[in-house]
Short mmCIF file of C-alpha atoms in Angstrom, two decimals:
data_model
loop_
_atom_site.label_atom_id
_atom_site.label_comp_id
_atom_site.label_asym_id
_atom_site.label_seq_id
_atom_site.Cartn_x
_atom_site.Cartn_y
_atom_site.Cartn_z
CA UNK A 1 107.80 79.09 77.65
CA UNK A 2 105.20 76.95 77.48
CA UNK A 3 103.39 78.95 74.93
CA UNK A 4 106.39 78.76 72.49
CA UNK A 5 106.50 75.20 73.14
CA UNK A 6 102.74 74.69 72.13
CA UNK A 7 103.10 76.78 69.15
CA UNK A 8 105.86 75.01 68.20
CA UNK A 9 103.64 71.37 68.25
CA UNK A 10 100.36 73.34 66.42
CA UNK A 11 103.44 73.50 63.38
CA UNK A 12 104.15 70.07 63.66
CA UNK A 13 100.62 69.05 63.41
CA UNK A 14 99.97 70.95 60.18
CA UNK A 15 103.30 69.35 58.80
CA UNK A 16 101.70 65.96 59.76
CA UNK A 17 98.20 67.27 58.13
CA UNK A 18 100.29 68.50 55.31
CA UNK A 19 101.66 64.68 55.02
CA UNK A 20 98.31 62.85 55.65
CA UNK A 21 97.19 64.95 52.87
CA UNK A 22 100.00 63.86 50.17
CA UNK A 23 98.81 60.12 51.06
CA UNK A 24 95.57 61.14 50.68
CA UNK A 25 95.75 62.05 47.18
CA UNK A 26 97.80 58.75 46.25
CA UNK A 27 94.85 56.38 47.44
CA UNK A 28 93.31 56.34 43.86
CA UNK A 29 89.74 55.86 44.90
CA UNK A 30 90.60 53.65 48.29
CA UNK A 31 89.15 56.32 50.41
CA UNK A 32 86.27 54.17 51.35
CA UNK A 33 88.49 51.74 53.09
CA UNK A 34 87.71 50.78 56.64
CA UNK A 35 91.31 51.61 57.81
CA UNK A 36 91.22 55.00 55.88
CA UNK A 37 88.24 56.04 57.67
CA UNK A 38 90.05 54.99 60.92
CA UNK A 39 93.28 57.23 60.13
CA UNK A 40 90.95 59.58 58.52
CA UNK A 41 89.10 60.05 62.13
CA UNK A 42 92.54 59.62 64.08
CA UNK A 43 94.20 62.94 61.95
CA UNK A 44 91.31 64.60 62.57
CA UNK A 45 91.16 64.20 66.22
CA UNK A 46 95.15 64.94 66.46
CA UNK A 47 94.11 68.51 65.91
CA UNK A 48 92.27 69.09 69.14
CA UNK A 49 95.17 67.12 71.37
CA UNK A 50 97.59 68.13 72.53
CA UNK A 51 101.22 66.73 72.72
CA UNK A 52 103.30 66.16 76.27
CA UNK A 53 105.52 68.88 77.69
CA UNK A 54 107.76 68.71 80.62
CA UNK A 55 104.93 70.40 81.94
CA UNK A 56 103.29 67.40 82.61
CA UNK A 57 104.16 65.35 85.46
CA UNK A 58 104.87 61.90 83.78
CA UNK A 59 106.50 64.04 80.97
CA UNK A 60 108.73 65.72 83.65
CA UNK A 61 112.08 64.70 82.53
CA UNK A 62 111.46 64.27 78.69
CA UNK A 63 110.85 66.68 75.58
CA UNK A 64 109.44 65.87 72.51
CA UNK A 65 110.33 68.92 70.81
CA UNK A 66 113.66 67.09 69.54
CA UNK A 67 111.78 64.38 68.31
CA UNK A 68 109.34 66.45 66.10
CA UNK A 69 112.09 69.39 65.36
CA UNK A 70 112.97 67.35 62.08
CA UNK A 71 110.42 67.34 58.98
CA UNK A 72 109.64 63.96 58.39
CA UNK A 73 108.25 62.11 55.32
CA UNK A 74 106.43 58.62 55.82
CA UNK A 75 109.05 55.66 55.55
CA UNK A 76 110.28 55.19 52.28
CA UNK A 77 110.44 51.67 50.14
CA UNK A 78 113.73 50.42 50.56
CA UNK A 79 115.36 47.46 48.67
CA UNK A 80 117.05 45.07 50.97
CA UNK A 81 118.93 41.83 49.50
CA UNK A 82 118.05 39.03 52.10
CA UNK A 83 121.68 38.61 53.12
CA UNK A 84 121.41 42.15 54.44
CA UNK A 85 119.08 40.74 57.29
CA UNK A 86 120.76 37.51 57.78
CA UNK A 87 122.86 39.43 61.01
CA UNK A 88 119.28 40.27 62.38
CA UNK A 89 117.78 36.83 62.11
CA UNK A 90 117.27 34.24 65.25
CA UNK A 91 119.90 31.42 64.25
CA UNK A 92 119.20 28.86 66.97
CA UNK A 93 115.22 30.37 67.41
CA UNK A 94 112.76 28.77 65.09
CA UNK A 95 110.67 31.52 64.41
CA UNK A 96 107.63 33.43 62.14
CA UNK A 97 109.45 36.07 61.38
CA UNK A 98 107.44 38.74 59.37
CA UNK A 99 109.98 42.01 57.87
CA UNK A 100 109.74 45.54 57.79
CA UNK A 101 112.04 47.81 55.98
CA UNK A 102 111.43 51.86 56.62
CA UNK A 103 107.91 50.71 58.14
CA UNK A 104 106.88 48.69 55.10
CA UNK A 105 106.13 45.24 55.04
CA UNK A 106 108.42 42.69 53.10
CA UNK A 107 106.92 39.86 51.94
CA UNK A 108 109.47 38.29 50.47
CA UNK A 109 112.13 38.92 52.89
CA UNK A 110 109.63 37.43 55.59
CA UNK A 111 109.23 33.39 56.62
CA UNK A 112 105.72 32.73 57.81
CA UNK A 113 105.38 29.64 56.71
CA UNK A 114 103.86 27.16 59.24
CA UNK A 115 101.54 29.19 61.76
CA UNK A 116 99.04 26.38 63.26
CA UNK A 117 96.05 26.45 60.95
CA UNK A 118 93.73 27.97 63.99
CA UNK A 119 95.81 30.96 64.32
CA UNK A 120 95.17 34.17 62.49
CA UNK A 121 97.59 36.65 61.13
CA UNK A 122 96.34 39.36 59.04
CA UNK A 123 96.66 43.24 57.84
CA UNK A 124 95.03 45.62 60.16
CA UNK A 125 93.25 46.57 56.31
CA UNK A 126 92.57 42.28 55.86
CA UNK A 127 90.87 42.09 59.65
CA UNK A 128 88.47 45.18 59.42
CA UNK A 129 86.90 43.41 56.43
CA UNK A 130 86.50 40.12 58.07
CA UNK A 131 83.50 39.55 59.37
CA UNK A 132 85.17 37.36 62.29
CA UNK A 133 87.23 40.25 63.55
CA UNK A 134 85.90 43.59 62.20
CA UNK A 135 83.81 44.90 65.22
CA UNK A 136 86.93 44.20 67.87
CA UNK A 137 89.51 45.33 65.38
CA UNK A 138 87.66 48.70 64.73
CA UNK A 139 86.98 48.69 68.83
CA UNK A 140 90.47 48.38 69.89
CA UNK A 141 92.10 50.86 67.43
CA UNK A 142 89.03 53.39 68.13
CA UNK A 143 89.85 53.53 72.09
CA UNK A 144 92.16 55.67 72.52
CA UNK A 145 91.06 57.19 75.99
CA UNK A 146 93.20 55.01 78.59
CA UNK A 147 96.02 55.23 76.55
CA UNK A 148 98.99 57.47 78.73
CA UNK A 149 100.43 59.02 75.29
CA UNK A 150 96.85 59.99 73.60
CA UNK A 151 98.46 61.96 71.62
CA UNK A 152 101.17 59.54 70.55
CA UNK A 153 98.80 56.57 69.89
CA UNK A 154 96.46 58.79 67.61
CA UNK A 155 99.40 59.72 65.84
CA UNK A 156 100.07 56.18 64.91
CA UNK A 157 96.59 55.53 63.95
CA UNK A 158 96.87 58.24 61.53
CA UNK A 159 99.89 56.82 59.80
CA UNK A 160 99.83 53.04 60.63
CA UNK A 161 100.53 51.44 57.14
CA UNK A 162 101.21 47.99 58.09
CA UNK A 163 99.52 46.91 61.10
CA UNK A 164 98.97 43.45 62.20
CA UNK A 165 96.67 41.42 63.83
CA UNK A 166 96.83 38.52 65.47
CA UNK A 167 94.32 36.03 66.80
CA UNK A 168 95.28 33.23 68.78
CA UNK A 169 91.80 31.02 69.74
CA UNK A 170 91.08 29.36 73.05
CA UNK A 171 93.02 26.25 73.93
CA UNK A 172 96.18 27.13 71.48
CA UNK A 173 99.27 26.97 72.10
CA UNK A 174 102.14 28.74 69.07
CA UNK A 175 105.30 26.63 69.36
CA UNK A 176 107.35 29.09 67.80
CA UNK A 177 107.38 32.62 68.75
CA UNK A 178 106.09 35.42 66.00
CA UNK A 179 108.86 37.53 65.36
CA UNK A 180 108.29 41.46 63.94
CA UNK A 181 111.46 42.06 62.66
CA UNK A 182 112.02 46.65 62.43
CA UNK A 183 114.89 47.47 60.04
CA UNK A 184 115.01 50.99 59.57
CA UNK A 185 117.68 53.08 56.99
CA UNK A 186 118.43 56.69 57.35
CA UNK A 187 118.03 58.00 53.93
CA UNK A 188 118.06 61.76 52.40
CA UNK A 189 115.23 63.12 54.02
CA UNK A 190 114.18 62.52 58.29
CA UNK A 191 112.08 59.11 57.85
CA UNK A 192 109.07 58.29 59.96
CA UNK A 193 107.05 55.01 60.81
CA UNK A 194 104.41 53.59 63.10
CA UNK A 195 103.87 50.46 63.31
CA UNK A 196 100.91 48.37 64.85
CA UNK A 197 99.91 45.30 66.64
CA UNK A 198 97.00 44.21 67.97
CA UNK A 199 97.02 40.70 70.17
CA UNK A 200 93.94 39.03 71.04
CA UNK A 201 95.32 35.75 72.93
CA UNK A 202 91.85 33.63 73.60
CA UNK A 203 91.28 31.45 76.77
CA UNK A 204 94.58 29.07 77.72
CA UNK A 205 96.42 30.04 74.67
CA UNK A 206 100.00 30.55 75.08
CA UNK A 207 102.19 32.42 72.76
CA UNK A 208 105.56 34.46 72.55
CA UNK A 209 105.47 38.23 70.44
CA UNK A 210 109.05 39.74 69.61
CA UNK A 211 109.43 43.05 68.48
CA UNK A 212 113.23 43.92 67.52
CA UNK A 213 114.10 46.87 65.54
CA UNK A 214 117.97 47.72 64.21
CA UNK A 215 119.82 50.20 61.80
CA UNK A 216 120.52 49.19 58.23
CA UNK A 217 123.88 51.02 56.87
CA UNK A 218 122.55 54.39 56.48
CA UNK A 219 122.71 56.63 53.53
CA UNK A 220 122.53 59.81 55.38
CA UNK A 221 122.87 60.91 59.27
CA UNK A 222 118.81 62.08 59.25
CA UNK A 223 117.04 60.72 62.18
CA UNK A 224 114.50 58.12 61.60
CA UNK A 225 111.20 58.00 63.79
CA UNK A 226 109.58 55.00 64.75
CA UNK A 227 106.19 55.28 66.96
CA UNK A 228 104.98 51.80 67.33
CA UNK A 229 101.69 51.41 69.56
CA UNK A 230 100.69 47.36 70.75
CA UNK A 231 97.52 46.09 71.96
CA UNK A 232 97.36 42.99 73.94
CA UNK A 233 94.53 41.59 75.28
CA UNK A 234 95.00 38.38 77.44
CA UNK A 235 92.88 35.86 78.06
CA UNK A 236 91.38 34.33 81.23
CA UNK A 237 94.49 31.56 81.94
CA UNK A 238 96.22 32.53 78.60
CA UNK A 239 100.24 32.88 78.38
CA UNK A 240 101.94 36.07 76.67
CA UNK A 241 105.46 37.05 76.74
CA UNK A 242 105.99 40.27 74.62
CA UNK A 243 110.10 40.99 73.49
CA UNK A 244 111.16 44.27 72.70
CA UNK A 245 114.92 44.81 71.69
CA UNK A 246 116.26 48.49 70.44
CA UNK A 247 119.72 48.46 68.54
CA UNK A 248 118.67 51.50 66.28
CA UNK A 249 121.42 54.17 65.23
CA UNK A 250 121.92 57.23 67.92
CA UNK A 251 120.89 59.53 65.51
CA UNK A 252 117.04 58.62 65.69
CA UNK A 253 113.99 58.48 67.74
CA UNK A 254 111.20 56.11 68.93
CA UNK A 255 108.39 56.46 71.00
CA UNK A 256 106.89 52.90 72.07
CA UNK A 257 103.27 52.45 73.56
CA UNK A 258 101.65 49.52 74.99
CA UNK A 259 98.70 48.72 76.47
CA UNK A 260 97.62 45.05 77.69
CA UNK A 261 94.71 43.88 79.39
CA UNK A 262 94.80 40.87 81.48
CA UNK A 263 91.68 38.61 82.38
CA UNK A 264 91.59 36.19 85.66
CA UNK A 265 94.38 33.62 86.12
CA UNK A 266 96.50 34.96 83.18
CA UNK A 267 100.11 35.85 82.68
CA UNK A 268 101.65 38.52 80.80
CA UNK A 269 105.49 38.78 80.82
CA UNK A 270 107.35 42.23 79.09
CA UNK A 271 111.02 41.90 78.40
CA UNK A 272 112.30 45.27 77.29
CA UNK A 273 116.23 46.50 76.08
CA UNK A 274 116.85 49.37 75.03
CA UNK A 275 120.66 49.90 73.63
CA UNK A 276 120.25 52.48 70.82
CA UNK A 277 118.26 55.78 69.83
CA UNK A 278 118.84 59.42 70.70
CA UNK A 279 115.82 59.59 72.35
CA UNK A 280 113.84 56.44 73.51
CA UNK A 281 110.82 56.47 75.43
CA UNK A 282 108.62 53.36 76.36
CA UNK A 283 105.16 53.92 77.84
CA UNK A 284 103.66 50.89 79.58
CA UNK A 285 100.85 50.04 80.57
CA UNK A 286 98.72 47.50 82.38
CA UNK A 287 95.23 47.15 83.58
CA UNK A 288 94.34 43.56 85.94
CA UNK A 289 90.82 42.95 85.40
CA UNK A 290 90.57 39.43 86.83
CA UNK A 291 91.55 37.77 89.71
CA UNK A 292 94.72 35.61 90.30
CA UNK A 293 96.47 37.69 87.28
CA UNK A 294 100.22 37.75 87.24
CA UNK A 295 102.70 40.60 85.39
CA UNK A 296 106.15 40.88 84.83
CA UNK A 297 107.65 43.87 83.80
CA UNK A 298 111.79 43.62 82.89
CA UNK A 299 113.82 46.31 81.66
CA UNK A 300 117.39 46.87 80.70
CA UNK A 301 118.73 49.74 78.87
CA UNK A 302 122.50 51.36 78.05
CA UNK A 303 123.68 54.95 77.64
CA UNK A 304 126.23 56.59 76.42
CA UNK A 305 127.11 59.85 74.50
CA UNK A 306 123.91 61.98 74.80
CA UNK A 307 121.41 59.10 74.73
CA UNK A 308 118.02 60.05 76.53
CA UNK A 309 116.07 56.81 77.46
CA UNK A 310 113.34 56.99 79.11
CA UNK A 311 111.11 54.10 81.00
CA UNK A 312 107.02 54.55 82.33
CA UNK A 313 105.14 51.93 83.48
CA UNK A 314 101.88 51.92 84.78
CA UNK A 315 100.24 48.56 86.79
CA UNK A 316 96.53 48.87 87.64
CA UNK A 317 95.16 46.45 90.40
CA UNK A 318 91.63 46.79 90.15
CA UNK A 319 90.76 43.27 91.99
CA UNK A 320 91.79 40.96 94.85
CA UNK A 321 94.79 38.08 94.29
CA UNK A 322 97.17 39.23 92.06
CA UNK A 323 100.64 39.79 91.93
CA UNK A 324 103.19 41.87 90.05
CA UNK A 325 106.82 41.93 89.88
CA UNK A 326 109.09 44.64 87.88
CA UNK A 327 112.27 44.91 86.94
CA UNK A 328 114.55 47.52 85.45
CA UNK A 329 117.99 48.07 85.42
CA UNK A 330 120.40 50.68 83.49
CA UNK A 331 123.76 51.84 83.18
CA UNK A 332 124.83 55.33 81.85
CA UNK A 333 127.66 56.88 81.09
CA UNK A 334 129.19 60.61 78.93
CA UNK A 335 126.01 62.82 78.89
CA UNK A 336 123.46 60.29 78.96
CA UNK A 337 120.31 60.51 80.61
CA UNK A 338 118.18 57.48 82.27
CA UNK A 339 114.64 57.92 83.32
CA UNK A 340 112.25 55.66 85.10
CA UNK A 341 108.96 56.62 86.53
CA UNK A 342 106.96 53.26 87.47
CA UNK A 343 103.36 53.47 88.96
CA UNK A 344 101.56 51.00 90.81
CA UNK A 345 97.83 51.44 91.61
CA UNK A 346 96.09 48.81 94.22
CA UNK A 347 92.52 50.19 94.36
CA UNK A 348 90.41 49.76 97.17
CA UNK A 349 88.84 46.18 96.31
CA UNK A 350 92.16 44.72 95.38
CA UNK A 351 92.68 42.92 98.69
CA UNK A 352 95.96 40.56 98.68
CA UNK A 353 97.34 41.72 96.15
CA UNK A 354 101.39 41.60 95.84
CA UNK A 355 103.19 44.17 93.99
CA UNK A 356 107.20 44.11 93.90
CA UNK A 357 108.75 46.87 92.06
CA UNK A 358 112.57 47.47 91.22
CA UNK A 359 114.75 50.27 89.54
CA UNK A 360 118.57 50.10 90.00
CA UNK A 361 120.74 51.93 88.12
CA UNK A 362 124.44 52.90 87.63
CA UNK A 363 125.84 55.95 86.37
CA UNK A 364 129.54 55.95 85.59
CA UNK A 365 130.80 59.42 84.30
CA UNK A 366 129.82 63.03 86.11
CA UNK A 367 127.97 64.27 83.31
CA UNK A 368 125.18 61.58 83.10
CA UNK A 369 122.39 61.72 84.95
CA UNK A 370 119.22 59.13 86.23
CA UNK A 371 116.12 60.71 87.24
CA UNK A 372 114.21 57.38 88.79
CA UNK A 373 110.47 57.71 90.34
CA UNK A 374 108.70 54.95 91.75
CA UNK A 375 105.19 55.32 92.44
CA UNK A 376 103.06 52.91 94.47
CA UNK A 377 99.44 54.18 95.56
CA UNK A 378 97.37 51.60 97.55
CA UNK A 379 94.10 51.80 98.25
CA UNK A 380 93.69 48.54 100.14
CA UNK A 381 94.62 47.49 103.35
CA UNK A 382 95.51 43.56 102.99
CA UNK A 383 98.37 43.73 100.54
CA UNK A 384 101.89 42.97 100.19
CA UNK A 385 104.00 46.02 98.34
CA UNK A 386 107.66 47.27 98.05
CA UNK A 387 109.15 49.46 95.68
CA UNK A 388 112.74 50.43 95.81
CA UNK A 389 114.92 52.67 93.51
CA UNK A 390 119.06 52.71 94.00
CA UNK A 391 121.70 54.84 92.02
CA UNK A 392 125.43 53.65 92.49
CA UNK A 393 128.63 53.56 90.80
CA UNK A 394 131.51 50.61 90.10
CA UNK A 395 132.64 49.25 93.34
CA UNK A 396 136.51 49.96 93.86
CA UNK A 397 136.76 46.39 95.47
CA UNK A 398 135.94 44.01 93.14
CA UNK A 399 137.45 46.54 90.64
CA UNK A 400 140.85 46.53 92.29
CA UNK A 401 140.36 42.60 92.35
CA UNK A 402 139.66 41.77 88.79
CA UNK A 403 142.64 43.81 87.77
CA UNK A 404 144.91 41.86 90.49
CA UNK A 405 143.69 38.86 87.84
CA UNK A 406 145.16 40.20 85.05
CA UNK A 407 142.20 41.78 83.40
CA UNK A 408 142.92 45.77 82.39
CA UNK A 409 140.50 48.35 84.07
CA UNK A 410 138.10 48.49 80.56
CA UNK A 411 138.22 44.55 80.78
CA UNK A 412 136.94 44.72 84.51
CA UNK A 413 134.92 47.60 84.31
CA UNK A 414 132.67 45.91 81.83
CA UNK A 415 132.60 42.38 83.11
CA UNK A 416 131.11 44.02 86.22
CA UNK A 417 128.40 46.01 84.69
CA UNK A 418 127.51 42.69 82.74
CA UNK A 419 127.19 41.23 86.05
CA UNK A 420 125.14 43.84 86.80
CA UNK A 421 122.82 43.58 84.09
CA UNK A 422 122.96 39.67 84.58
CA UNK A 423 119.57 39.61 86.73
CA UNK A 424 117.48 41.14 84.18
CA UNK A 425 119.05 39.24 80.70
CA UNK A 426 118.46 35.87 82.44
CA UNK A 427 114.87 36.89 82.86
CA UNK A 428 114.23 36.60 79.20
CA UNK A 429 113.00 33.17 79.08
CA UNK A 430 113.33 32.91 75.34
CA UNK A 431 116.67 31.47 74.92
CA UNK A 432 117.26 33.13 71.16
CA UNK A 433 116.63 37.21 72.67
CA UNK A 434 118.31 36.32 75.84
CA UNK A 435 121.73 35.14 73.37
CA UNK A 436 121.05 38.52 71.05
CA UNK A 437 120.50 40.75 73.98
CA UNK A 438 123.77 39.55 75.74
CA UNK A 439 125.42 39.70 72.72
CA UNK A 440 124.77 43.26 72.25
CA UNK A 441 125.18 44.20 75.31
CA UNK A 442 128.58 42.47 75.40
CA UNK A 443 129.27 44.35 72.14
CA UNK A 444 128.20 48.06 73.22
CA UNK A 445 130.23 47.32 76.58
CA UNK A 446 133.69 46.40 74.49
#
C-alpha cells in the first residue's frame, strides 16, 4: 500500500515540475531573479522529498492523497469589483489590509495607506534586492530543515508568487493590525496558491498579523488549494499576535505551516478558527530560545458533512523560565473528522518551565469521529506541566432546561455549543476577529 501511495506522489511531483516549467517559460528573461533562483532550488529539491503518509506518526490520521488527487493550475487572475470584498472587510477594525484574489496580489483592492514610516512592507522579490534585508530574507526562506511539513514548505517556495515581508524595528509599536486578506474563487480548472510571510518583529516592538481567507461565489465546484507557510521571528521583549480565520468553501483544501521563533522575555500569541475546507490541516510550530518567553496557542474549529480538520502543534522549551498555555476546542458533527496531536518538549536545561496544554472536543452525531493526542515529553525535573484531552457530547440537563424556556431543541442545541466554544473566541484579544469569528460561528451553528 504504501508503494502505490508513493507512486502516486512521484506523479504529482512531475505534474508540479510540469507546472513550474509552464511559468518558467513565461518569465521573459527574469530568470536571474533572486526569488527565481530560490523557487528554482526549492522545485529542485521537491524531487528528492518525500510527501507525508499515514505512515508517519504525526501524519497518522490524515492523507494527502485527496488533496493532490486533483490537477491543479497556479491561481488564476480574477477580477473582483471592491464591493465584492466589502462582506470580508473589518468594519469597526482600523486596519492595513493588503488583498489577494486566487493567490495574486490586488493592489487596488488593498488599503495600506498609513504604516508608521519605520516599518517595512515589501515583496518577498522587493526584500531580496534590498541590501537591508537580502541576506535574512534569502536565510529564512532557504531553511527549510526544522520545518515539520518539509515537504509542504518547499512546495510553497517553489510556487510562492506573492510573498511578503515585513520588518518591524526595535522600539515600534503598529497601532493597527496588518491584515492579509485570502479570497479564493473556484473556477474551471482545480486552482492552487501558496502564499508567504515572513515576520521579523525587532526588540520591544509590538504588532498584530491577521491572516483570513474566504470563498468568492464560485464558478465551478473544483477544489481550490491554498498552502500558505509563515515565518515569525520574535524579538527579545517584542509583542506578536498572529490571526488565522478559515471560512473557505467545503469543496477545497489548505495546508497551513508556521514556524516562529521566540527570543528572551517575548510573547507570541496564535489565534486559530477553522470553519470551512474539505480538508484543513494546520502545522504549528514553536521553538523558545530565550528565557522568560511566553506562548499562547488557541484553536477553534467546526465540522460538519465530511470535513477533515486537522490541528499539530509543536512547543520546544529549550531554556529555563518560560511558560506556555494552549488551547483548542472543536465540535463535529455528520461524517466529520477532528484531529489534534499537540507536542510539548521541556529539554533537560529548561528548569521551571510551565507548560499547560488543552484539547476538548464534542462530537454530536455517530458517524463523526475525533482522534486527539497530546504529547508532553520533559526532560527536566523542576517544572510545572499538564496536558489534558476530553471528548463529550450535549448534556441532556441543560438541554432539557433551555427547551423548558421556550427555545426549540436546534435553538438550544446551538446556544450550548456556543457556550462551549465561548472560552476560546474570548481569547482573541482583537476585538474586530473576535466579532467575525463569533459571527461565523453563530452563522454555521443556525
Amino acid at each position: 500500500m504504501a508503494t502505490i501511495t508513493q507512486d502516486k506522489f512521484e506523479a504529482v511531483k512531475q505534474q508540479f515540475h510540469h507546472l513550474f516549467s509552464i511559468s518558467e517559460q513565461n518569465l521573459n528573461g527574469h530568470k536571474d531573479h533572486p526569488l527565481f533562483r530560490l523557487r528554482k532550488e526549492a522545485i529542485t529539491q521537491l524531487q528528492d522529498l518525500r510527501f507525508p503518509t499515514r505512515r508517519d506518526e504525526d501524519w497518522k490520521y490524515t492523507a494527502l492523497t485527496r488533496v493532490f488527487a486533483p490537477e491543479y493550475k497556479e491561481g488564476s487572475l480574477v477580477q473582483v469589483a471592491k464591493e465584492e470584498i466589502a462582506p470580508f472587510l473589518f468594519s469597526d477594525e482600523q486596519a492595513y489590509t493588503f488583498i489577494f484574489v486566487n493567490g495574486r496580489y490586488d493592489a487596488e483592492l488593498s488599503q495600506t495607506d498609513g504604516l508608521p514610516e519605520a516599518v517595512s512592507l515589501m515583496s518577498i522579490n522587493e526584500a531580496l534586492q534590498d541590501e537591508r534585508f537580502a541576506a535574512q530574507v534569502k536565510e529564512q526562506l532557504s531553511n527549510w530543515q526544522y520545518e515539520p511539513g518539509q515537504t509542504l514548505v518547499t512546495l510553497n517556495t517553489s510556487f510562492a508568487r506573492a510573498g511578503f515581508f515585513l520588518n518591524v524595528p526595535a522600539n515600534t509599536v503598529v497601532e493597527h493590525p496588518i491584515h492579509f486578506l485570502y479570497l479564493q474563487k473556484s473556477l474551471e480548472q482545480a486552482q492552487m496558491y501558496h502564499p508567504q510571510l515572513l515576520v521579523m518583529a525587532g526588540t520591544s516592538s509590538q504588532v498584530n498579523v491577521i491572516e483570513t481567507y474566504h470563498q468568492l461565489a464560485a464558478e465551478s465546484e473544483n477544489p481550490v488549494y491554498s498552502n500558505p507557510a509563515n515565518r515569525f521571528f520574535v524579538g527579545a521583549n517584542a509583542q506578536v499576535g498572529h490571526y488565522k480565520v478559515q471560512n473557505i468553501d467545503q469543496e477545497s483544501f489548505q495546508t497551513f505551516n508556521t514556524n516562529v521563533v521566540q527570543q528572551k522575555d517575548s510573547t507570541y500569541s496564535s489565534y486559530i478558527a477553522d470553519l470551512g475546507g474539505r480538508l484543513i490541516r494546520n502545522n504549528l510550530s514553536v521553538w523558545l530560545e530565550g528565557q522568560n518567553t511566553h506562548t499562547d496557542m488557541y484553536g477553534l474549529y467546526l465540522g460538519d458533512e465530511q470535513q477533515h480538520i486537522d490541528n499539530q502543534t509543536f512547543i520546544d522549551h529549550a531554556v529555563p523560565h518560560c511558560d506556555s498555555n494552549e488551547l483548542y476546542k472543536g465540535i463535529l458533527t455528520d461524517k466529520s473528522v477532528g484531529v489534534f496531536n499537540g507536542k510539548v518538549m521541556v529539554r533537560q536545561d529548561a528548569q521551571k518551565t510551565n507548560a499547560f496544554q488543552q484539547s476538548s472536543s464534542m462530537v454530536l452525531s455517530e458517524s463523526a469521529k475525533m482522534n486527539s493526542k497530546p504529547q508532553l515529553e520533559i526532560f527536566a525535573d523542576d517544572v510545572k506541566c499538564s496536558h489534558g484531552a476530553t471528548i463529550g457530547q450535549l448534556e441532556e440537563e441543560p438541554l432539557y432546561y433551555l427547551r423548558t424556556r421556550g427555545l426549540s431543541k436546534a435553538q438550544a442545541s446551538s446556544l450550548l455549543q456556543l457556550a462551549f466554544l465561548a472560552e476560546v473566541i474570548e481569547s482573541f484579544k482583537l476585538d474586530g476577529v473576535q466579532e467575525l469569528v463569533q459571527q461565523l460561528v453563530e452563522e454555521k451553528l443556525a
